[in-house]
Amino acid sequence: MSGSGAHLASLMLAGFRTLVDATMEELTRRGHPDFRPVHEYALLAIEAGAASASDLGRSLSVSKQAAAKTIATLERRGYLSVELDPEDGRRKRLDVTDRGREVMRMGAAIFDELRAEWAKTIGVERLDSLEADLERLLGASPLRFDTPGWMT
């Protein structure tokens, strides 16, 4: 069975979208109705060292203004704390809060639950093989923080 490259890309994107949408729906049921995929990417980038709106914008491939808006939203919703940098009062320090870490852990657990459902559908060995093949093609760490900016 051979398909086109476009069909393969569509299937891979649909798989990503299906898992993300199901995770967002479950996060809503578990008390995080205001959390969005871009928020996850932002929190991951901040944990990886994005220390300002400019840094976050570069990490996500969005404008500084869009990054600042995301930071304000995450702070307002309790996922992020923003404080003046004690060493440089012109800069703000970004820290993921306990609530932010909680939603990230919850999201990861939901992805694991969804993976287990997929394994029930096609079998653990086939899913493990698919994952191994994708890692071989994409590398072991395919996540890029700039996915939100790339998708727009």
Short mmCIF file of N, CA and C in Angstrom, two decimals, residues 47-124:
data_model
loop_
_atom_site.label_atom_id
_atom_site.label_comp_id
_atom_site.label_asym_id
_atom_site.label_seq_id
_atom_site.Cartn_x
_atom_site.Cartn_y
_atom_site.Cartn_z
N GLU A 47 10.59 27.12 30.70
CA GLU A 47 11.37 26.18 31.51
C GLU A 47 12.73 25.89 30.87
N ALA A 48 12.81 25.98 29.54
CA ALA A 48 14.07 25.73 28.84
C ALA A 48 14.97 26.96 28.79
N GLY A 49 14.49 28.09 29.35
CA GLY A 49 15.36 29.25 29.44
C GLY A 49 14.87 30.54 28.81
N ALA A 50 13.73 30.54 28.15
CA ALA A 50 13.19 31.80 27.61
C ALA A 50 12.86 32.70 28.80
N ALA A 51 13.59 33.79 28.94
CA ALA A 51 13.50 34.60 30.15
C ALA A 51 12.78 35.93 29.96
N SER A 52 12.33 36.23 28.75
CA SER A 52 11.66 37.50 28.49
C SER A 52 10.69 37.32 27.33
N ALA A 53 9.89 38.35 27.09
CA ALA A 53 8.96 38.30 25.95
C ALA A 53 9.73 38.16 24.64
N SER A 54 10.87 38.83 24.54
CA SER A 54 11.69 38.71 23.33
C SER A 54 12.20 37.29 23.15
N ASP A 55 12.71 36.71 24.25
CA ASP A 55 13.20 35.32 24.19
C ASP A 55 12.07 34.37 23.81
N LEU A 56 10.92 34.56 24.44
CA LEU A 56 9.79 33.67 24.17
C LEU A 56 9.33 33.83 22.73
N GLY A 57 9.27 35.06 22.25
CA GLY A 57 8.89 35.30 20.86
C GLY A 57 9.81 34.58 19.89
N ARG A 58 11.12 34.67 20.16
CA ARG A 58 12.08 33.96 19.29
C ARG A 58 11.88 32.45 19.39
N SER A 59 11.66 31.95 20.59
CA SER A 59 11.47 30.50 20.78
C SER A 59 10.24 29.99 20.05
N LEU A 60 9.16 30.78 20.09
CA LEU A 60 7.89 30.35 19.49
C LEU A 60 7.73 30.80 18.04
N SER A 61 8.68 31.60 17.55
CA SER A 61 8.58 32.20 16.21
C SER A 61 7.33 33.06 16.07
N VAL A 62 7.09 33.86 17.11
CA VAL A 62 6.00 34.83 17.09
C VAL A 62 6.59 36.19 17.46
N SER A 63 5.82 37.24 17.27
CA SER A 63 6.31 38.58 17.60
C SER A 63 6.46 38.74 19.11
N LYS A 64 7.27 39.72 19.49
CA LYS A 64 7.44 40.04 20.90
C LYS A 64 6.09 40.40 21.52
N GLN A 65 5.26 41.10 20.75
CA GLN A 65 3.93 41.50 21.24
C GLN A 65 3.05 40.27 21.49
N ALA A 66 3.09 39.31 20.57
CA ALA A 66 2.30 38.08 20.76
C ALA A 66 2.80 37.30 21.97
N ALA A 67 4.12 37.26 22.13
CA ALA A 67 4.70 36.57 23.29
C ALA A 67 4.30 37.28 24.58
N ALA A 68 4.33 38.61 24.59
CA ALA A 68 3.94 39.37 25.77
C ALA A 68 2.48 39.11 26.12
N LYS A 69 1.64 39.01 25.12
CA LYS A 69 0.22 38.71 25.35
C LYS A 69 0.06 37.31 25.95
N THR A 70 0.82 36.35 25.45
CA THR A 70 0.78 34.99 26.00
C THR A 70 1.26 34.99 27.45
N ILE A 71 2.33 35.72 27.72
CA ILE A 71 2.85 35.82 29.09
C ILE A 71 1.79 36.41 30.01
N ALA A 72 1.14 37.49 29.59
CA ALA A 72 0.10 38.13 30.41
C ALA A 72 -1.06 37.18 30.67
N THR A 73 -1.44 36.43 29.65
CA THR A 73 -2.54 35.46 29.80
C THR A 73 -2.15 34.37 30.80
N LEU A 74 -0.95 33.83 30.65
CA LEU A 74 -0.50 32.77 31.55
C LEU A 74 -0.38 33.27 32.98
N GLU A 75 0.08 34.51 33.15
CA GLU A 75 0.18 35.08 34.49
C GLU A 75 -1.22 35.29 35.09
N ARG A 76 -2.12 35.87 34.32
CA ARG A 76 -3.48 36.13 34.79
C ARG A 76 -4.19 34.84 35.20
N ARG A 77 -3.91 33.76 34.50
CA ARG A 77 -4.58 32.48 34.78
C ARG A 77 -3.83 31.63 35.81
N GLY A 78 -2.72 32.15 36.31
CA GLY A 78 -2.01 31.47 37.39
C GLY A 78 -1.01 30.41 36.97
N TYR A 79 -0.69 30.34 35.70
CA TYR A 79 0.26 29.34 35.21
C TYR A 79 1.70 29.83 35.23
N LEU A 80 1.87 31.13 35.39
CA LEU A 80 3.19 31.75 35.29
C LEU A 80 3.26 32.90 36.28
N SER A 81 4.43 33.07 36.91
CA SER A 81 4.64 34.27 37.73
C SER A 81 5.64 35.15 37.00
N VAL A 82 5.40 36.44 37.09
CA VAL A 82 6.26 37.43 36.45
C VAL A 82 6.69 38.42 37.53
N GLU A 83 7.99 38.50 37.75
CA GLU A 83 8.53 39.40 38.77
C GLU A 83 9.71 40.16 38.19
N LEU A 84 9.97 41.33 38.77
CA LEU A 84 11.15 42.09 38.35
C LEU A 84 12.41 41.31 38.70
N ASP A 85 13.34 41.31 37.80
CA ASP A 85 14.63 40.65 38.02
C ASP A 85 15.38 41.46 39.07
N PRO A 86 15.77 40.85 40.19
CA PRO A 86 16.46 41.60 41.25
C PRO A 86 17.82 42.16 40.80
N GLU A 87 18.42 41.57 39.78
CA GLU A 87 19.72 42.04 39.30
C GLU A 87 19.59 43.11 38.22
N ASP A 88 18.43 43.18 37.57
CA ASP A 88 18.21 44.16 36.50
C ASP A 88 16.74 44.53 36.50
N GLY A 89 16.41 45.64 37.15
CA GLY A 89 15.02 46.06 37.31
C GLY A 89 14.28 46.32 36.02
N ARG A 90 15.00 46.40 34.91
CA ARG A 90 14.34 46.60 33.61
C ARG A 90 13.78 45.30 33.05
N ARG A 91 14.29 44.20 33.56
CA ARG A 91 13.86 42.89 33.05
C ARG A 91 12.86 42.25 34.00
N LYS A 92 12.03 41.40 33.45
CA LYS A 92 11.09 40.63 34.25
C LYS A 92 11.53 39.17 34.24
N ARG A 93 11.41 38.54 35.37
CA ARG A 93 11.76 37.12 35.49
C ARG A 93 10.49 36.29 35.35
N LEU A 94 10.55 35.28 34.51
CA LEU A 94 9.41 34.41 34.26
C LEU A 94 9.63 33.07 34.95
N ASP A 95 8.65 32.64 35.73
CA ASP A 95 8.73 31.34 36.40
C ASP A 95 7.40 30.61 36.26
N VAL A 96 7.48 29.35 35.88
CA VAL A 96 6.29 28.51 35.81
C VAL A 96 5.85 28.24 37.24
N THR A 97 4.57 28.45 37.52
CA THR A 97 4.03 28.25 38.87
C THR A 97 3.72 26.78 39.11
N ASP A 98 3.35 26.47 40.35
CA ASP A 98 2.91 25.11 40.67
C ASP A 98 1.70 24.72 39.81
N ARG A 99 0.79 25.67 39.61
CA ARG A 99 -0.38 25.41 38.76
C ARG A 99 0.07 25.11 37.32
N GLY A 100 1.06 25.84 36.84
CA GLY A 100 1.59 25.60 35.50
C GLY A 100 2.22 24.23 35.39
N ARG A 101 3.02 23.86 36.40
CA ARG A 101 3.64 22.53 36.38
C ARG A 101 2.57 21.44 36.49
N GLU A 102 1.53 21.71 37.27
CA GLU A 102 0.44 20.73 37.42
C GLU A 102 -0.25 20.47 36.09
N VAL A 103 -0.58 21.52 35.35
CA VAL A 103 -1.28 21.33 34.08
C VAL A 103 -0.36 20.65 33.06
N MET A 104 0.93 20.93 33.13
CA MET A 104 1.87 20.26 32.23
C MET A 104 1.95 18.77 32.55
N ARG A 105 2.02 18.42 33.84
CA ARG A 105 2.05 17.00 34.23
C ARG A 105 0.75 16.32 33.84
N MET A 106 -0.37 17.01 34.07
CA MET A 106 -1.67 16.46 33.72
C MET A 106 -1.77 16.22 32.22
N GLY A 107 -1.33 17.18 31.44
CA GLY A 107 -1.35 17.03 29.98
C GLY A 107 -0.51 15.85 29.53
N ALA A 108 0.68 15.69 30.12
CA ALA A 108 1.54 14.56 29.77
C ALA A 108 0.86 13.24 30.11
N ALA A 109 0.20 13.19 31.27
CA ALA A 109 -0.50 11.96 31.67
C ALA A 109 -1.65 11.65 30.71
N ILE A 110 -2.36 12.68 30.27
CA ILE A 110 -3.46 12.47 29.32
C ILE A 110 -2.92 11.95 28.00
N PHE A 111 -1.81 12.52 27.52
CA PHE A 111 -1.20 12.00 26.29
C PHE A 111 -0.86 10.51 26.46
N ASP A 112 -0.35 10.13 27.64
CA ASP A 112 -0.05 8.71 27.88
C ASP A 112 -1.31 7.86 27.84
N GLU A 113 -2.41 8.38 28.40
CA GLU A 113 -3.69 7.66 28.36
C GLU A 113 -4.16 7.48 26.92
N LEU A 114 -4.03 8.53 26.12
CA LEU A 114 -4.44 8.45 24.72
C LEU A 114 -3.56 7.48 23.94
N ARG A 115 -2.28 7.48 24.24
CA ARG A 115 -1.37 6.53 23.59
C ARG A 115 -1.80 5.11 23.91
N ALA A 116 -2.17 4.86 25.17
CA ALA A 116 -2.63 3.53 25.57
C ALA A 116 -3.90 3.14 24.81
N GLU A 117 -4.79 4.10 24.58
CA GLU A 117 -6.00 3.83 23.79
C GLU A 117 -5.64 3.45 22.36
N TRP A 118 -4.69 4.18 21.78
CA TRP A 118 -4.25 3.86 20.41
C TRP A 118 -3.62 2.47 20.39
N ALA A 119 -2.87 2.12 21.43
CA ALA A 119 -2.24 0.80 21.51
C ALA A 119 -3.30 -0.30 21.55
N LYS A 120 -4.41 -0.04 22.24
CA LYS A 120 -5.50 -1.02 22.27
C LYS A 120 -6.10 -1.21 20.88
N THR A 121 -6.13 -0.14 20.10
CA THR A 121 -6.73 -0.19 18.77
C THR A 121 -5.85 -0.92 17.76
N ILE A 122 -4.56 -0.60 17.72
CA ILE A 122 -3.69 -1.20 16.70
C ILE A 122 -2.70 -2.20 17.27
N GLY A 123 -2.63 -2.30 18.58
CA GLY A 123 -1.68 -3.21 19.22
C GLY A 123 -0.44 -2.47 19.69
N VAL A 124 0.06 -2.91 20.83
CA VAL A 124 1.23 -2.27 21.43
C VAL A 124 2.43 -2.37 20.51
#
